[in-house]
């Protein structure tokens, strides 16, 4: 279907803000300005007041590249039934914990869980595999009890490039044995850095996320000589390893990365791995982060929350 009117309204709001702020075209922004703009634009996602937490705390977690910042959201004044580790998006080049604040608060409030939002080194200063190294080390630290008071099973959620990192982190964990992650949640996932699937061309322009930007991100992130179909870069092009956790795929129809989710669903099906997929008609990349502006996705957000909550509070399956 066509781009949903509410998604178009969000695009128009962003364009108006950019014009008001005197934002130059994306190709003229440069790295420092692109990062600054993503942070400055983050408050646009909220229409109402900030969702209050029982506590919000920044901590340091160990990683092989040096300690990394993480933010812990606790929505309730009691031990939560599970913990969700959140990996932000931004094409491996921009984005961070502060930019992801609204979505992390929404998850903590709606699911009644603790949320740990992790940071990772960004390209081009730190190309692959630096981000995967950081994510793997921080996830292991959380699973190992590095943050006091967390309990219950772990869910791992990633957005866009963060979903690609989450998939790469999962491959790393499984290479060493069983994963501590019960549920993998991949939202607007970037899972094929070859950029060769049809949607990257069909929705190349006019859909908020541009193919040109994806090409620039991939060039910044992938070191020279590393194939873009490497399993940690393009997991949708490879079979999933044995023991892969149950997975949720939450994507938008009008996204140049829409086919990434569809192809990865095929990989999960081929492996006999339990999965849940919802590709929302008429929506754009990262639509779930704009829930406050789009009543049309209320049922879709409710579906996502219901799946995560039900799978994370169900008795663990043995076998």
Tab-separated table of N, CA, C and O in Angstrom, residues 82-189:
chain	number	residue	atom	x	y	z
A	82	UNK	N	11.968	-9.833	34.015
A	82	UNK	CA	13.019	-10.107	33.042
A	82	UNK	C	13.724	-8.800	32.684
A	82	UNK	O	13.284	-7.711	33.070
A	83	UNK	N	14.816	-8.930	31.951
A	83	UNK	CA	15.608	-7.770	31.528
A	83	UNK	C	15.688	-7.754	30.008
A	83	UNK	O	15.928	-8.784	29.383
A	84	UNK	N	15.498	-6.580	29.435
A	84	UNK	CA	15.645	-6.394	27.996
A	84	UNK	C	16.884	-5.558	27.738
A	84	UNK	O	17.005	-4.436	28.251
A	85	UNK	N	17.835	-6.101	26.987
A	85	UNK	CA	19.032	-5.372	26.576
A	85	UNK	C	18.747	-4.754	25.210
A	85	UNK	O	18.368	-5.459	24.270
A	86	UNK	N	18.901	-3.442	25.116
A	86	UNK	CA	18.502	-2.678	23.927
A	86	UNK	C	19.745	-2.166	23.205
A	86	UNK	O	20.626	-1.555	23.820
A	87	UNK	N	19.796	-2.388	21.878
A	87	UNK	CA	20.928	-1.947	21.052
A	87	UNK	C	20.406	-0.913	20.053
A	87	UNK	O	19.587	-1.222	19.187
A	88	UNK	N	20.882	0.312	20.154
A	88	UNK	CA	20.376	1.407	19.324
A	88	UNK	C	20.798	1.258	17.864
A	88	UNK	O	21.749	0.560	17.523
A	89	UNK	N	20.069	1.965	17.003
A	89	UNK	CA	20.400	2.000	15.582
A	89	UNK	C	21.183	3.246	15.220
A	89	UNK	O	21.665	3.985	16.078
A	90	UNK	N	21.300	3.476	13.900
A	90	UNK	CA	22.034	4.639	13.408
A	90	UNK	C	23.050	4.299	12.339
A	90	UNK	O	24.016	5.048	12.142
A	91	UNK	N	22.842	3.185	11.632
A	91	UNK	CA	23.723	2.844	10.524
A	91	UNK	C	25.141	2.520	10.928
A	91	UNK	O	26.053	2.595	10.093
A	92	UNK	N	25.363	2.177	12.198
A	92	UNK	CA	26.701	1.904	12.753
A	92	UNK	C	27.560	3.154	12.841
A	92	UNK	O	28.718	3.089	13.244
A	93	UNK	N	26.991	4.321	12.495
A	93	UNK	CA	27.770	5.550	12.360
A	93	UNK	C	27.277	6.648	13.293
A	93	UNK	O	28.060	7.450	13.790
A	94	UNK	N	25.964	6.722	13.525
A	94	UNK	CA	25.380	7.760	14.382
A	94	UNK	C	24.510	7.076	15.441
A	94	UNK	O	24.346	5.867	15.447
A	95	UNK	N	23.928	7.876	16.320
A	95	UNK	CA	23.009	7.338	17.325
A	95	UNK	C	23.698	7.012	18.631
A	95	UNK	O	24.929	7.004	18.737
A	96	UNK	N	22.874	6.755	19.643
A	96	UNK	CA	23.428	6.443	20.950
A	96	UNK	C	22.347	6.244	21.993
A	96	UNK	O	21.153	6.178	21.689
A	97	UNK	N	22.765	6.172	23.225
A	97	UNK	CA	21.860	5.925	24.343
A	97	UNK	C	20.860	7.066	24.520
A	97	UNK	O	19.664	6.830	24.718
A	98	UNK	N	21.317	8.311	24.439
A	98	UNK	CA	20.418	9.438	24.662
A	98	UNK	C	19.334	9.499	23.593
A	98	UNK	O	18.167	9.795	23.886
A	99	UNK	N	19.691	9.215	22.352
A	99	UNK	CA	18.732	9.254	21.260
A	99	UNK	C	17.666	8.163	21.384
A	99	UNK	O	16.579	8.275	20.805
A	100	UNK	N	17.963	7.117	22.132
A	100	UNK	CA	17.059	5.970	22.269
A	100	UNK	C	16.216	6.039	23.538
A	100	UNK	O	15.469	5.101	23.832
A	101	UNK	N	16.308	7.118	24.266
A	101	UNK	CA	15.685	7.209	25.578
A	101	UNK	C	14.179	6.944	25.535
A	101	UNK	O	13.646	6.203	26.365
A	102	UNK	N	13.483	7.538	24.579
A	102	UNK	CA	12.020	7.417	24.540
A	102	UNK	C	11.577	5.973	24.352
A	102	UNK	O	10.665	5.493	25.046
A	103	UNK	N	12.205	5.258	23.423
A	103	UNK	CA	11.777	3.879	23.170
A	103	UNK	C	12.124	2.971	24.343
A	103	UNK	O	11.356	2.061	24.675
A	104	UNK	N	13.249	3.216	24.988
A	104	UNK	CA	13.605	2.404	26.152
A	104	UNK	C	12.619	2.619	27.299
A	104	UNK	O	12.217	1.670	27.981
A	105	UNK	N	12.218	3.863	27.513
A	105	UNK	CA	11.227	4.146	28.552
A	105	UNK	C	9.887	3.488	28.211
A	105	UNK	O	9.191	2.983	29.100
A	106	UNK	N	9.528	3.508	26.936
A	106	UNK	CA	8.264	2.881	26.541
A	106	UNK	C	8.296	1.386	26.827
A	106	UNK	O	7.340	0.814	27.365
A	107	UNK	N	9.392	0.716	26.463
A	107	UNK	CA	9.499	-0.718	26.725
A	107	UNK	C	9.424	-1.007	28.227
A	107	UNK	O	8.710	-1.907	28.662
A	108	UNK	N	10.187	-0.260	29.009
A	108	UNK	CA	10.202	-0.514	30.452
A	108	UNK	C	8.814	-0.336	31.055
A	108	UNK	O	8.373	-1.139	31.888
A	109	UNK	N	8.106	0.699	30.619
A	109	UNK	CA	6.773	0.981	31.154
A	109	UNK	C	5.766	-0.068	30.708
A	109	UNK	O	4.995	-0.607	31.510
A	110	UNK	N	5.739	-0.355	29.410
A	110	UNK	CA	4.729	-1.255	28.865
A	110	UNK	C	4.946	-2.697	29.292
A	110	UNK	O	3.985	-3.419	29.589
A	111	UNK	N	6.208	-3.130	29.347
A	111	UNK	CA	6.512	-4.523	29.660
A	111	UNK	C	6.733	-4.763	31.147
A	111	UNK	O	6.760	-5.917	31.583
A	112	UNK	N	6.933	-3.696	31.914
A	112	UNK	CA	7.209	-3.863	33.334
A	112	UNK	C	8.539	-4.534	33.605
A	112	UNK	O	8.740	-5.158	34.646
A	113	UNK	N	9.471	-4.394	32.663
A	113	UNK	CA	10.777	-5.048	32.795
A	113	UNK	C	11.853	-3.996	33.051
A	113	UNK	O	11.619	-2.794	32.955
A	114	UNK	N	13.039	-4.455	33.391
A	114	UNK	CA	14.210	-3.593	33.408
A	114	UNK	C	14.785	-3.548	32.001
A	114	UNK	O	14.774	-4.556	31.280
A	115	UNK	N	15.285	-2.389	31.598
A	115	UNK	CA	15.891	-2.215	30.277
A	115	UNK	C	17.320	-1.725	30.456
A	115	UNK	O	17.561	-0.785	31.218
A	116	UNK	N	18.246	-2.365	29.763
A	116	UNK	CA	19.640	-1.932	29.750
A	116	UNK	C	19.973	-1.498	28.329
A	116	UNK	O	20.025	-2.319	27.413
A	117	UNK	N	20.156	-0.211	28.134
A	117	UNK	CA	20.492	0.339	26.821
A	117	UNK	C	22.008	0.458	26.731
A	117	UNK	O	22.634	1.151	27.540
A	118	UNK	N	22.599	-0.229	25.753
A	118	UNK	CA	24.058	-0.271	25.670
A	118	UNK	C	24.579	0.624	24.550
A	118	UNK	O	23.891	0.887	23.563
A	119	UNK	N	25.797	1.088	24.719
A	119	UNK	CA	26.492	1.864	23.688
A	119	UNK	C	27.536	0.971	23.019
A	119	UNK	O	27.860	-0.108	23.522
A	120	UNK	N	28.042	1.441	21.906
A	120	UNK	CA	29.124	0.717	21.230
A	120	UNK	C	29.896	1.714	20.375
A	120	UNK	O	29.385	2.775	20.003
A	121	UNK	N	31.134	1.378	20.093
A	121	UNK	CA	31.966	2.261	19.277
A	121	UNK	C	31.398	2.353	17.855
A	121	UNK	O	30.930	1.368	17.305
A	122	UNK	N	31.470	3.565	17.292
A	122	UNK	CA	30.874	3.833	15.996
A	122	UNK	C	31.920	3.936	14.896
A	122	UNK	O	33.069	4.330	15.130
A	123	UNK	N	31.505	3.581	13.690
A	123	UNK	CA	32.306	3.787	12.489
A	123	UNK	C	32.127	5.258	12.039
A	123	UNK	O	31.150	5.906	12.419
A	124	UNK	N	33.050	5.788	11.244
A	124	UNK	CA	34.211	5.124	10.641
A	124	UNK	C	35.426	5.052	11.557
A	124	UNK	O	36.407	4.389	11.225
A	125	UNK	N	35.370	5.732	12.723
A	125	UNK	CA	36.521	5.671	13.625
A	125	UNK	C	36.771	4.245	14.099
A	125	UNK	O	37.926	3.846	14.286
A	126	UNK	N	35.697	3.491	14.271
A	126	UNK	CA	35.804	2.117	14.776
A	126	UNK	C	34.938	1.192	13.917
A	126	UNK	O	33.799	0.899	14.255
A	127	UNK	N	35.469	0.744	12.781
A	127	UNK	CA	34.679	-0.120	11.900
A	127	UNK	C	34.508	-1.521	12.488
A	127	UNK	O	35.046	-1.833	13.568
A	128	UNK	N	33.721	-2.351	11.786
A	128	UNK	CA	33.566	-3.747	12.183
A	128	UNK	C	34.947	-4.363	12.399
A	128	UNK	O	35.871	-4.074	11.639
A	129	UNK	N	35.124	-5.172	13.451
A	129	UNK	CA	34.114	-5.736	14.348
A	129	UNK	C	33.985	-5.032	15.697
A	129	UNK	O	33.500	-5.639	16.651
A	130	UNK	N	34.416	-3.769	15.793
A	130	UNK	CA	34.443	-3.098	17.103
A	130	UNK	C	33.077	-3.095	17.773
A	130	UNK	O	32.955	-3.379	18.970
A	131	UNK	N	32.010	-2.765	17.020
A	131	UNK	CA	30.677	-2.711	17.610
A	131	UNK	C	30.207	-4.062	18.110
A	131	UNK	O	29.574	-4.160	19.165
A	132	UNK	N	30.513	-5.112	17.346
A	132	UNK	CA	30.120	-6.463	17.771
A	132	UNK	C	30.902	-6.859	19.016
A	132	UNK	O	30.351	-7.461	19.952
A	133	UNK	N	32.194	-6.524	19.042
A	133	UNK	CA	33.007	-6.821	20.226
A	133	UNK	C	32.406	-6.167	21.464
A	133	UNK	O	32.249	-6.806	22.516
A	134	UNK	N	32.065	-4.879	21.343
A	134	UNK	CA	31.498	-4.159	22.486
A	134	UNK	C	30.178	-4.775	22.922
A	134	UNK	O	29.936	-4.996	24.117
A	135	UNK	N	29.311	-5.033	21.936
A	135	UNK	CA	28.006	-5.588	22.267
A	135	UNK	C	28.111	-6.944	22.927
A	135	UNK	O	27.416	-7.228	23.919
A	136	UNK	N	28.968	-7.810	22.395
A	136	UNK	CA	29.149	-9.141	22.975
A	136	UNK	C	29.643	-9.039	24.409
A	136	UNK	O	29.101	-9.699	25.322
A	137	UNK	N	30.654	-8.196	24.630
A	137	UNK	CA	31.236	-8.086	25.971
A	137	UNK	C	30.227	-7.525	26.976
A	137	UNK	O	30.136	-7.996	28.121
A	138	UNK	N	29.457	-6.541	26.554
A	138	UNK	CA	28.493	-5.929	27.470
A	138	UNK	C	27.335	-6.878	27.773
A	138	UNK	O	26.864	-6.960	28.910
A	139	UNK	N	26.899	-7.621	26.769
A	139	UNK	CA	25.834	-8.591	27.004
A	139	UNK	C	26.299	-9.682	27.960
A	139	UNK	O	25.565	-10.092	28.864
A	140	UNK	N	27.513	-10.152	27.775
A	140	UNK	CA	28.052	-11.162	28.698
A	140	UNK	C	28.148	-10.605	30.117
A	140	UNK	O	27.894	-11.317	31.095
A	141	UNK	N	28.520	-9.318	30.220
A	141	UNK	CA	28.622	-8.706	31.550
A	141	UNK	C	27.254	-8.644	32.220
A	141	UNK	O	27.118	-8.955	33.412
A	142	UNK	N	26.230	-8.245	31.458
A	142	UNK	CA	24.874	-8.194	32.025
A	142	UNK	C	24.431	-9.578	32.451
A	142	UNK	O	23.901	-9.775	33.553
A	143	UNK	N	24.653	-10.571	31.564
A	143	UNK	CA	24.256	-11.942	31.886
A	143	UNK	C	25.011	-12.474	33.099
A	143	UNK	O	24.497	-13.322	33.839
A	144	UNK	N	26.238	-11.968	33.299
A	144	UNK	CA	27.055	-12.427	34.411
A	144	UNK	C	26.819	-11.704	35.720
A	144	UNK	O	27.529	-11.953	36.705
A	145	UNK	N	25.855	-10.786	35.748
A	145	UNK	CA	25.516	-10.115	37.000
A	145	UNK	C	26.258	-8.832	37.271
A	145	UNK	O	26.334	-8.390	38.425
A	146	UNK	N	26.795	-8.185	36.225
A	146	UNK	CA	27.570	-6.960	36.440
A	146	UNK	C	26.718	-5.804	36.941
A	146	UNK	O	27.248	-4.852	37.535
A	147	UNK	N	25.406	-5.851	36.708
A	147	UNK	CA	24.504	-4.790	37.184
A	147	UNK	C	23.640	-5.368	38.294
A	147	UNK	O	22.853	-6.297	38.065
A	148	UNK	N	23.796	-4.846	39.479
A	148	UNK	CA	23.080	-5.382	40.638
A	148	UNK	C	21.572	-5.204	40.488
A	148	UNK	O	21.101	-4.195	39.961
A	149	UNK	N	20.843	-6.193	40.941
A	149	UNK	CA	19.392	-6.090	41.010
A	149	UNK	C	18.632	-6.624	39.829
A	149	UNK	O	17.408	-6.750	39.888
A	150	UNK	N	19.316	-6.928	38.727
A	150	UNK	CA	18.632	-7.495	37.574
A	150	UNK	C	18.398	-8.978	37.812
A	150	UNK	O	19.246	-9.673	38.361
A	151	UNK	N	17.260	-9.466	37.353
A	151	UNK	CA	16.976	-10.880	37.528
A	151	UNK	C	16.117	-11.376	36.376
A	151	UNK	O	15.639	-10.598	35.552
A	152	UNK	N	15.921	-12.681	36.337
A	152	UNK	CA	15.089	-13.273	35.300
A	152	UNK	C	15.843	-13.437	33.996
A	152	UNK	O	17.024	-13.105	33.885
A	153	UNK	N	15.152	-13.959	32.981
A	153	UNK	CA	15.796	-14.209	31.682
A	153	UNK	C	16.101	-12.915	30.944
A	153	UNK	O	15.601	-11.839	31.296
A	154	UNK	N	16.917	-13.039	29.891
A	154	UNK	CA	17.316	-11.896	29.077
A	154	UNK	C	16.625	-11.929	27.723
A	154	UNK	O	16.580	-12.965	27.051
A	155	UNK	N	16.118	-10.763	27.301
A	155	UNK	CA	15.724	-10.530	25.917
A	155	UNK	C	16.749	-9.576	25.330
A	155	UNK	O	17.284	-8.707	26.026
A	156	UNK	N	17.034	-9.736	24.042
A	156	UNK	CA	17.978	-8.859	23.349
A	156	UNK	C	17.231	-8.203	22.198
A	156	UNK	O	16.713	-8.892	21.316
A	157	UNK	N	17.147	-6.867	22.219
A	157	UNK	CA	16.415	-6.124	21.197
A	157	UNK	C	17.350	-5.165	20.483
A	157	UNK	O	18.188	-4.513	21.120
A	158	UNK	N	17.190	-5.072	19.163
A	158	UNK	CA	17.988	-4.147	18.385
A	158	UNK	C	17.148	-3.461	17.333
A	158	UNK	O	16.180	-4.024	16.829
A	159	UNK	N	17.545	-2.228	16.991
A	159	UNK	CA	16.849	-1.433	15.989
A	159	UNK	C	17.781	-1.166	14.816
A	159	UNK	O	18.908	-0.700	15.008
A	160	UNK	N	17.341	-1.484	13.604
A	160	UNK	CA	18.072	-1.172	12.382
A	160	UNK	C	19.485	-1.777	12.431
A	160	UNK	O	19.636	-2.996	12.519
A	161	UNK	N	20.529	-0.939	12.406
A	161	UNK	CA	21.877	-1.481	12.534
A	161	UNK	C	22.061	-2.173	13.875
A	161	UNK	O	22.808	-3.159	13.981
A	162	UNK	N	21.364	-1.691	14.902
A	162	UNK	CA	21.424	-2.357	16.204
A	162	UNK	C	20.857	-3.758	16.154
A	162	UNK	O	21.295	-4.641	16.902
A	163	UNK	N	19.882	-3.996	15.266
A	163	UNK	CA	19.365	-5.351	15.072
A	163	UNK	C	20.415	-6.227	14.402
A	163	UNK	O	20.566	-7.405	14.744
A	164	UNK	N	21.156	-5.649	13.443
A	164	UNK	CA	22.257	-6.396	12.848
A	164	UNK	C	23.313	-6.744	13.873
A	164	UNK	O	23.849	-7.861	13.879
A	165	UNK	N	23.618	-5.794	14.763
A	165	UNK	CA	24.569	-6.069	15.840
A	165	UNK	C	24.038	-7.158	16.764
A	165	UNK	O	24.791	-8.047	17.182
A	166	UNK	N	22.750	-7.093	17.097
A	166	UNK	CA	22.171	-8.094	17.985
A	166	UNK	C	22.277	-9.489	17.373
A	166	UNK	O	22.562	-10.471	18.073
A	167	UNK	N	22.052	-9.592	16.062
A	167	UNK	CA	22.186	-10.880	15.390
A	167	UNK	C	23.636	-11.352	15.407
A	167	UNK	O	23.923	-12.529	15.647
A	168	UNK	N	24.572	-10.430	15.168
A	168	UNK	CA	25.989	-10.793	15.201
A	168	UNK	C	26.414	-11.206	16.607
A	168	UNK	O	27.190	-12.160	16.786
A	169	UNK	N	25.926	-10.496	17.624
A	169	UNK	CA	26.225	-10.857	19.010
A	169	UNK	C	25.706	-12.251	19.329
A	169	UNK	O	26.365	-13.043	20.013
A	170	UNK	N	24.525	-12.575	18.819
A	170	UNK	CA	23.945	-13.898	19.056
A	170	UNK	C	24.799	-14.984	18.430
A	170	UNK	O	25.023	-16.042	19.034
A	171	UNK	N	25.300	-14.751	17.220
A	171	UNK	CA	26.183	-15.730	16.573
A	171	UNK	C	27.435	-15.956	17.422
A	171	UNK	O	27.899	-17.091	17.590
A	172	UNK	N	27.982	-14.869	17.954
A	172	UNK	CA	29.188	-14.971	18.791
A	172	UNK	C	28.908	-15.823	20.032
A	172	UNK	O	29.704	-16.697	20.399
A	173	UNK	N	27.789	-15.534	20.697
A	173	UNK	CA	27.465	-16.259	21.918
A	173	UNK	C	27.290	-17.748	21.642
A	173	UNK	O	27.776	-18.593	22.400
A	174	UNK	N	26.601	-18.074	20.550
A	174	UNK	CA	26.338	-19.481	20.233
A	174	UNK	C	27.603	-20.225	19.830
A	174	UNK	O	27.675	-21.451	19.970
A	175	UNK	N	28.586	-19.505	19.344
A	175	UNK	CA	29.848	-20.151	18.976
A	175	UNK	C	30.571	-20.702	20.198
A	175	UNK	O	31.396	-21.614	20.080
A	176	UNK	N	30.228	-20.167	21.385
A	176	UNK	CA	30.873	-20.602	22.626
A	176	UNK	C	29.980	-21.482	23.488
A	176	UNK	O	30.357	-21.863	24.590
A	177	UNK	N	28.774	-21.794	23.003
A	177	UNK	CA	27.874	-22.622	23.792
A	177	UNK	C	26.485	-22.038	23.815
A	177	UNK	O	26.156	-21.141	23.027
A	178	UNK	N	25.641	-22.483	24.721
A	178	UNK	CA	24.270	-21.975	24.807
A	178	UNK	C	24.258	-20.471	25.083
A	178	UNK	O	25.086	-19.941	25.816
A	179	UNK	N	23.285	-19.784	24.485
A	179	UNK	CA	23.155	-18.340	24.674
A	179	UNK	C	22.303	-18.034	25.895
A	179	UNK	O	21.319	-18.723	26.162
A	180	UNK	N	22.643	-16.972	26.641
A	180	UNK	CA	21.798	-16.562	27.769
A	180	UNK	C	20.542	-15.821	27.323
A	180	UNK	O	19.699	-15.475	28.144
A	181	UNK	N	20.414	-15.563	26.014
A	181	UNK	CA	19.282	-14.804	25.480
A	181	UNK	C	18.123	-15.743	25.183
A	181	UNK	O	18.254	-16.686	24.405
A	182	UNK	N	16.984	-15.470	25.803
A	182	UNK	CA	15.793	-16.279	25.543
A	182	UNK	C	15.061	-15.811	24.294
A	182	UNK	O	14.515	-16.629	23.543
A	183	UNK	N	14.999	-14.503	24.066
A	183	UNK	CA	14.222	-13.948	22.963
A	183	UNK	C	15.022	-12.856	22.274
A	183	UNK	O	15.593	-11.983	22.927
A	184	UNK	N	15.040	-12.894	20.947
A	184	UNK	CA	15.719	-11.888	20.126
A	184	UNK	C	14.642	-11.050	19.437
A	184	UNK	O	13.749	-11.603	18.778
A	185	UNK	N	14.707	-9.738	19.594
A	185	UNK	CA	13.695	-8.832	19.048
A	185	UNK	C	14.387	-7.894	18.055
A	185	UNK	O	15.201	-7.055	18.443
A	186	UNK	N	14.063	-8.046	16.772
A	186	UNK	CA	14.721	-7.294	15.711
A	186	UNK	C	13.710	-6.350	15.068
A	186	UNK	O	12.767	-6.786	14.414
A	187	UNK	N	13.920	-5.046	15.253
A	187	UNK	CA	12.986	-4.029	14.783
A	187	UNK	C	13.597	-3.228	13.638
A	187	UNK	O	14.741	-2.768	13.729
A	188	UNK	N	12.839	-3.097	12.543
A	188	UNK	CA	13.355	-2.446	11.327
A	188	UNK	C	14.771	-2.936	11.043
A	188	UNK	O	15.688	-2.132	10.838
A	189	UNK	N	14.985	-4.254	11.015
A	189	UNK	CA	16.363	-4.771	11.046
A	189	UNK	C	17.121	-4.600	9.734
A	189	UNK	O	16.571	-4.770	8.646
